């Protein structure tokens, strides 16, 4: 389904859409500055960024370096994807002809397989032969999976000889990870002579969200200086907690203290901008994805009063890993809603190299404006962006479709730049 933008309501009592207006007014400075940054620090091969739009604040809450969901993008943007992939491949492996896409282990998820097949087709349309390899131990021979769209996805077992991985006789020049390595770095992928992107160090076995948001905070300050805004308008406040064990409650006092400190910092900014909303924080695992190990908190007592089931949920991460470190982050409301039922919507922006190639809204009917919209078991409807994120219209209103999408694209690229610096 493709549509326009959801309705935006906000708690801000001042001039609405100030940020969008400012980005449009300074478009030349924005694009020049970003162009200069990519020359200093090249972008990751691809990424998706979850944003939250509170009207008074537009900020990233998650940056995924192994994105899924390509099947949710507007098919009209396929030419953007093709051109961006060609540019990305030319930069990392100019002579590449063959690409091996390393899949996640949860390949029984048909929506994920739809994304993989869409990604594979992008490479094919860009002029490269692309095939999908799996690290699953139980996959000993190729399987074809019929998808809801009517397409087929061919999954093949990955093998290694010396310092090269292959799928039978298919020996790729380029290995593209679409596996976030939550379960650790697979030995089969270590020390390959083939180019591997993103690098293994980008996986959750090495990466920390606290590092990413530390880099993002620096990027936001630099960017804000360029166009004369408060960096808080585009950056969530973050604090990293030491080791926390939700099961035996060790580290709980430190966590509660950080939550109280964060709530006070948010309240101070709300007072500054005359925002009549209750501050909240998001406590999330410092590594990992899939909305696991995450909760919304408005009072530190909520942590102390967690029951065993809630503590067990917070302690669990993907691939059976245990949460040991957490990030305490400013909660950003989402005031974008859709339809009569006021379904909450959250934009997700996709990039290949440093190019924005599209996005979609996660639209939930069963979630609130302060809740995580990317959680296990949560049903969401993807709503593809009707227009690109790179064609603002200065003659139109700041909140017109192309202009809101442009604002999304700018903030997403700031998160991409933070990820680029993180990987150096």
Tab-separated table of C-alpha atoms in Angstrom, residues 116-355:
chain	number	residue	atom	x	y	z
A	116	UNK	CA	16.175	-11.034	0.636
A	117	UNK	CA	14.765	-11.825	-2.794
A	118	UNK	CA	14.033	-8.131	-3.421
A	119	UNK	CA	17.620	-7.300	-2.440
A	120	UNK	CA	18.961	-10.039	-4.721
A	121	UNK	CA	16.926	-8.649	-7.614
A	122	UNK	CA	18.299	-5.152	-6.999
A	123	UNK	CA	21.815	-6.532	-7.509
A	124	UNK	CA	20.764	-8.420	-10.633
A	125	UNK	CA	19.189	-5.300	-12.122
A	126	UNK	CA	22.413	-3.454	-11.273
A	127	UNK	CA	24.292	-5.927	-13.480
A	128	UNK	CA	25.685	-8.401	-10.947
A	129	UNK	CA	24.939	-12.075	-10.455
A	130	UNK	CA	23.639	-12.449	-6.899
A	131	UNK	CA	22.818	-15.544	-4.863
A	132	UNK	CA	21.756	-16.115	-1.253
A	133	UNK	CA	23.802	-18.231	1.147
A	134	UNK	CA	22.740	-19.540	4.544
A	135	UNK	CA	24.783	-20.308	7.674
A	136	UNK	CA	22.094	-22.662	9.028
A	137	UNK	CA	23.582	-25.952	10.258
A	138	UNK	CA	20.489	-27.866	9.194
A	139	UNK	CA	20.654	-26.628	5.592
A	140	UNK	CA	22.751	-29.185	3.722
A	141	UNK	CA	21.311	-28.681	0.253
A	142	UNK	CA	19.646	-25.883	-1.694
A	143	UNK	CA	15.969	-25.192	-1.084
A	144	UNK	CA	13.456	-23.102	-3.014
A	145	UNK	CA	10.861	-21.305	-0.930
A	146	UNK	CA	7.634	-20.038	-2.477
A	147	UNK	CA	6.830	-16.540	-1.249
A	148	UNK	CA	3.451	-14.828	-0.680
A	149	UNK	CA	4.248	-12.429	-3.545
A	150	UNK	CA	4.494	-15.338	-5.973
A	151	UNK	CA	8.278	-15.060	-6.210
A	152	UNK	CA	10.683	-17.821	-5.246
A	153	UNK	CA	13.699	-17.514	-2.956
A	154	UNK	CA	16.602	-19.920	-3.471
A	155	UNK	CA	18.634	-20.568	-0.298
A	156	UNK	CA	21.957	-22.377	-0.626
A	157	UNK	CA	24.347	-23.772	2.010
A	158	UNK	CA	27.572	-21.814	2.414
A	159	UNK	CA	30.907	-23.618	2.163
A	160	UNK	CA	34.533	-22.538	2.545
A	161	UNK	CA	37.739	-23.662	0.853
A	162	UNK	CA	40.959	-22.027	2.090
A	163	UNK	CA	40.208	-18.311	2.389
A	164	UNK	CA	37.176	-18.175	0.090
A	165	UNK	CA	33.493	-18.891	0.633
A	166	UNK	CA	31.261	-20.162	-2.143
A	167	UNK	CA	27.934	-21.722	-3.039
A	168	UNK	CA	28.986	-24.813	-4.952
A	169	UNK	CA	30.787	-23.525	-8.053
A	170	UNK	CA	29.609	-19.958	-7.428
A	171	UNK	CA	32.646	-18.102	-6.061
A	172	UNK	CA	31.740	-14.455	-5.417
A	173	UNK	CA	33.949	-11.372	-5.612
A	174	UNK	CA	31.870	-9.647	-2.937
A	175	UNK	CA	30.248	-11.042	0.233
A	176	UNK	CA	27.331	-8.951	1.514
A	177	UNK	CA	26.271	-9.610	5.108
A	178	UNK	CA	22.540	-9.472	5.737
A	179	UNK	CA	23.100	-11.210	9.075
A	180	UNK	CA	23.662	-9.056	12.164
A	181	UNK	CA	25.884	-11.670	13.875
A	182	UNK	CA	23.958	-11.468	17.165
A	183	UNK	CA	25.097	-15.013	17.917
A	184	UNK	CA	28.769	-14.179	17.361
A	185	UNK	CA	31.198	-14.016	14.451
A	186	UNK	CA	31.027	-17.268	12.431
A	187	UNK	CA	34.519	-18.748	11.878
A	188	UNK	CA	33.549	-19.509	8.263
A	189	UNK	CA	33.529	-15.742	7.569
A	190	UNK	CA	36.760	-14.818	9.363
A	191	UNK	CA	39.894	-13.770	7.415
A	192	UNK	CA	38.436	-14.155	3.927
A	193	UNK	CA	40.347	-12.918	0.898
A	194	UNK	CA	37.013	-11.778	-0.534
A	195	UNK	CA	35.680	-8.329	0.318
A	196	UNK	CA	33.076	-8.590	3.120
A	197	UNK	CA	30.606	-5.713	3.628
A	198	UNK	CA	29.615	-4.534	6.126
A	199	UNK	CA	32.697	-5.757	8.025
A	200	UNK	CA	32.256	-8.431	10.701
A	201	UNK	CA	32.993	-5.741	13.300
A	202	UNK	CA	29.655	-4.112	12.393
A	203	UNK	CA	27.764	-7.089	13.846
A	204	UNK	CA	26.142	-7.058	17.273
A	205	UNK	CA	28.849	-9.365	18.644
A	206	UNK	CA	31.140	-6.283	18.508
A	207	UNK	CA	28.896	-3.263	18.085
A	208	UNK	CA	27.287	-1.246	20.897
A	209	UNK	CA	24.329	1.102	20.578
A	210	UNK	CA	25.947	3.389	23.143
A	211	UNK	CA	28.951	3.829	20.809
A	212	UNK	CA	26.658	4.579	17.889
A	213	UNK	CA	24.649	7.199	19.758
A	214	UNK	CA	27.823	8.754	21.159
A	215	UNK	CA	28.997	9.251	17.566
A	216	UNK	CA	25.529	10.425	16.586
A	217	UNK	CA	25.521	13.033	19.352
A	218	UNK	CA	28.817	14.439	17.998
A	219	UNK	CA	27.445	14.455	14.443
A	220	UNK	CA	24.285	16.247	15.617
A	221	UNK	CA	26.329	18.955	17.365
A	222	UNK	CA	28.451	19.548	14.239
A	223	UNK	CA	25.374	19.575	12.014
A	224	UNK	CA	23.441	21.901	14.324
A	225	UNK	CA	26.308	24.409	14.217
A	226	UNK	CA	26.109	24.430	10.419
A	227	UNK	CA	22.455	25.471	10.276
A	228	UNK	CA	21.941	27.178	13.649
A	229	UNK	CA	19.663	24.836	15.596
A	230	UNK	CA	19.670	23.184	19.015
A	231	UNK	CA	21.168	19.684	18.489
A	232	UNK	CA	18.579	18.287	20.932
A	233	UNK	CA	15.936	18.767	18.228
A	234	UNK	CA	17.535	15.963	16.181
A	235	UNK	CA	19.321	13.883	18.823
A	236	UNK	CA	18.005	11.665	21.645
A	237	UNK	CA	19.801	12.033	24.971
A	238	UNK	CA	21.553	8.783	25.943
A	239	UNK	CA	23.332	7.280	28.965
A	240	UNK	CA	25.157	3.962	29.056
A	241	UNK	CA	24.752	1.826	32.153
A	242	UNK	CA	27.380	-0.581	33.422
A	243	UNK	CA	26.642	-4.278	33.726
A	244	UNK	CA	23.058	-5.061	34.656
A	245	UNK	CA	21.660	-8.478	35.512
A	246	UNK	CA	17.872	-8.363	35.377
A	247	UNK	CA	17.523	-11.831	36.899
A	248	UNK	CA	19.499	-11.267	40.121
A	249	UNK	CA	18.842	-7.482	40.035
A	250	UNK	CA	22.547	-6.580	40.303
A	251	UNK	CA	23.282	-3.166	38.798
A	252	UNK	CA	19.673	-2.136	39.408
A	253	UNK	CA	20.573	0.855	41.607
A	254	UNK	CA	22.842	2.298	38.926
A	255	UNK	CA	20.133	1.767	36.316
A	256	UNK	CA	17.503	3.494	38.476
A	257	UNK	CA	19.843	6.441	39.077
A	258	UNK	CA	20.493	6.816	35.341
A	259	UNK	CA	16.761	6.699	34.633
A	260	UNK	CA	16.091	9.460	37.189
A	261	UNK	CA	18.931	11.568	35.757
A	262	UNK	CA	17.624	11.106	32.222
A	263	UNK	CA	14.043	11.994	33.168
A	264	UNK	CA	15.326	15.200	34.806
A	265	UNK	CA	17.347	16.128	31.692
A	266	UNK	CA	14.332	15.583	29.438
A	267	UNK	CA	12.050	17.600	31.725
A	268	UNK	CA	14.512	20.493	31.588
A	269	UNK	CA	14.356	20.514	27.753
A	270	UNK	CA	10.551	20.183	27.809
A	271	UNK	CA	10.361	23.203	30.123
A	272	UNK	CA	12.687	25.146	27.808
A	273	UNK	CA	10.421	24.493	24.820
A	274	UNK	CA	7.138	24.708	26.765
A	275	UNK	CA	6.226	21.105	25.968
A	276	UNK	CA	3.360	19.820	28.084
A	277	UNK	CA	4.146	16.095	27.955
A	278	UNK	CA	5.339	13.545	30.486
A	279	UNK	CA	8.996	12.594	29.882
A	280	UNK	CA	9.785	8.921	29.412
A	281	UNK	CA	12.908	6.886	28.810
A	282	UNK	CA	13.563	3.742	26.828
A	283	UNK	CA	15.755	1.099	28.456
A	284	UNK	CA	17.213	-1.127	25.758
A	285	UNK	CA	19.884	-3.781	25.358
A	286	UNK	CA	23.164	-2.135	24.316
A	287	UNK	CA	23.616	-4.779	21.620
A	288	UNK	CA	21.057	-6.512	19.473
A	289	UNK	CA	17.940	-5.827	17.510
A	290	UNK	CA	14.430	-7.120	16.763
A	291	UNK	CA	12.913	-5.041	19.540
A	292	UNK	CA	14.104	-7.512	22.176
A	293	UNK	CA	15.328	-6.419	25.607
A	294	UNK	CA	13.507	-3.086	25.483
A	295	UNK	CA	11.012	-1.302	27.725
A	296	UNK	CA	9.446	2.126	28.187
A	297	UNK	CA	9.780	3.699	31.658
A	298	UNK	CA	8.293	6.875	33.181
A	299	UNK	CA	9.556	6.270	36.721
A	300	UNK	CA	12.624	4.430	38.035
A	301	UNK	CA	10.364	2.510	40.455
A	302	UNK	CA	9.088	0.567	37.450
A	303	UNK	CA	12.504	-1.131	37.175
A	304	UNK	CA	12.551	-2.094	40.859
A	305	UNK	CA	9.022	-3.502	40.593
A	306	UNK	CA	9.538	-5.752	37.559
A	307	UNK	CA	8.098	-9.224	38.090
A	308	UNK	CA	10.016	-12.359	37.132
A	309	UNK	CA	8.379	-12.629	33.703
A	310	UNK	CA	9.228	-9.008	32.875
A	311	UNK	CA	12.812	-9.422	34.115
A	312	UNK	CA	13.221	-12.567	32.038
A	313	UNK	CA	11.951	-10.707	28.972
A	314	UNK	CA	14.408	-7.843	29.514
A	315	UNK	CA	17.289	-10.282	30.020
A	316	UNK	CA	16.674	-12.091	26.715
A	317	UNK	CA	18.192	-11.101	23.389
A	318	UNK	CA	18.235	-12.562	19.890
A	319	UNK	CA	19.939	-15.930	19.227
A	320	UNK	CA	19.483	-16.866	22.906
A	321	UNK	CA	22.007	-14.274	24.073
A	322	UNK	CA	21.725	-12.620	27.503
A	323	UNK	CA	21.452	-8.853	27.995
A	324	UNK	CA	24.378	-7.636	30.129
A	325	UNK	CA	24.628	-3.935	29.299
A	326	UNK	CA	21.813	-1.482	28.700
A	327	UNK	CA	21.355	1.939	27.169
A	328	UNK	CA	19.103	4.476	28.879
A	329	UNK	CA	17.759	6.738	26.156
A	330	UNK	CA	15.417	9.690	25.981
A	331	UNK	CA	12.042	8.490	24.783
A	332	UNK	CA	10.845	10.316	21.676
A	333	UNK	CA	7.096	10.437	21.165
A	334	UNK	CA	5.658	9.712	17.743
A	335	UNK	CA	2.763	11.998	16.892
A	336	UNK	CA	2.214	10.680	13.397
A	337	UNK	CA	-1.091	8.822	13.174
A	338	UNK	CA	-3.102	7.305	10.342
A	339	UNK	CA	-6.806	6.767	9.737
A	340	UNK	CA	-9.858	7.030	11.956
A	341	UNK	CA	-8.396	4.587	14.484
A	342	UNK	CA	-5.401	6.939	14.928
A	343	UNK	CA	-2.916	4.125	14.260
A	344	UNK	CA	0.597	5.112	15.328
A	345	UNK	CA	3.124	5.423	12.483
A	346	UNK	CA	6.922	5.398	12.571
A	347	UNK	CA	9.102	6.148	9.517
A	348	UNK	CA	11.930	3.804	8.498
A	349	UNK	CA	14.447	5.204	5.982
A	350	UNK	CA	16.607	3.054	3.677
A	351	UNK	CA	20.006	3.996	2.305
A	352	UNK	CA	22.551	2.356	0.028
A	353	UNK	CA	25.980	3.930	0.120
A	354	UNK	CA	25.160	7.546	1.059
A	355	UNK	CA	22.009	7.684	-1.067
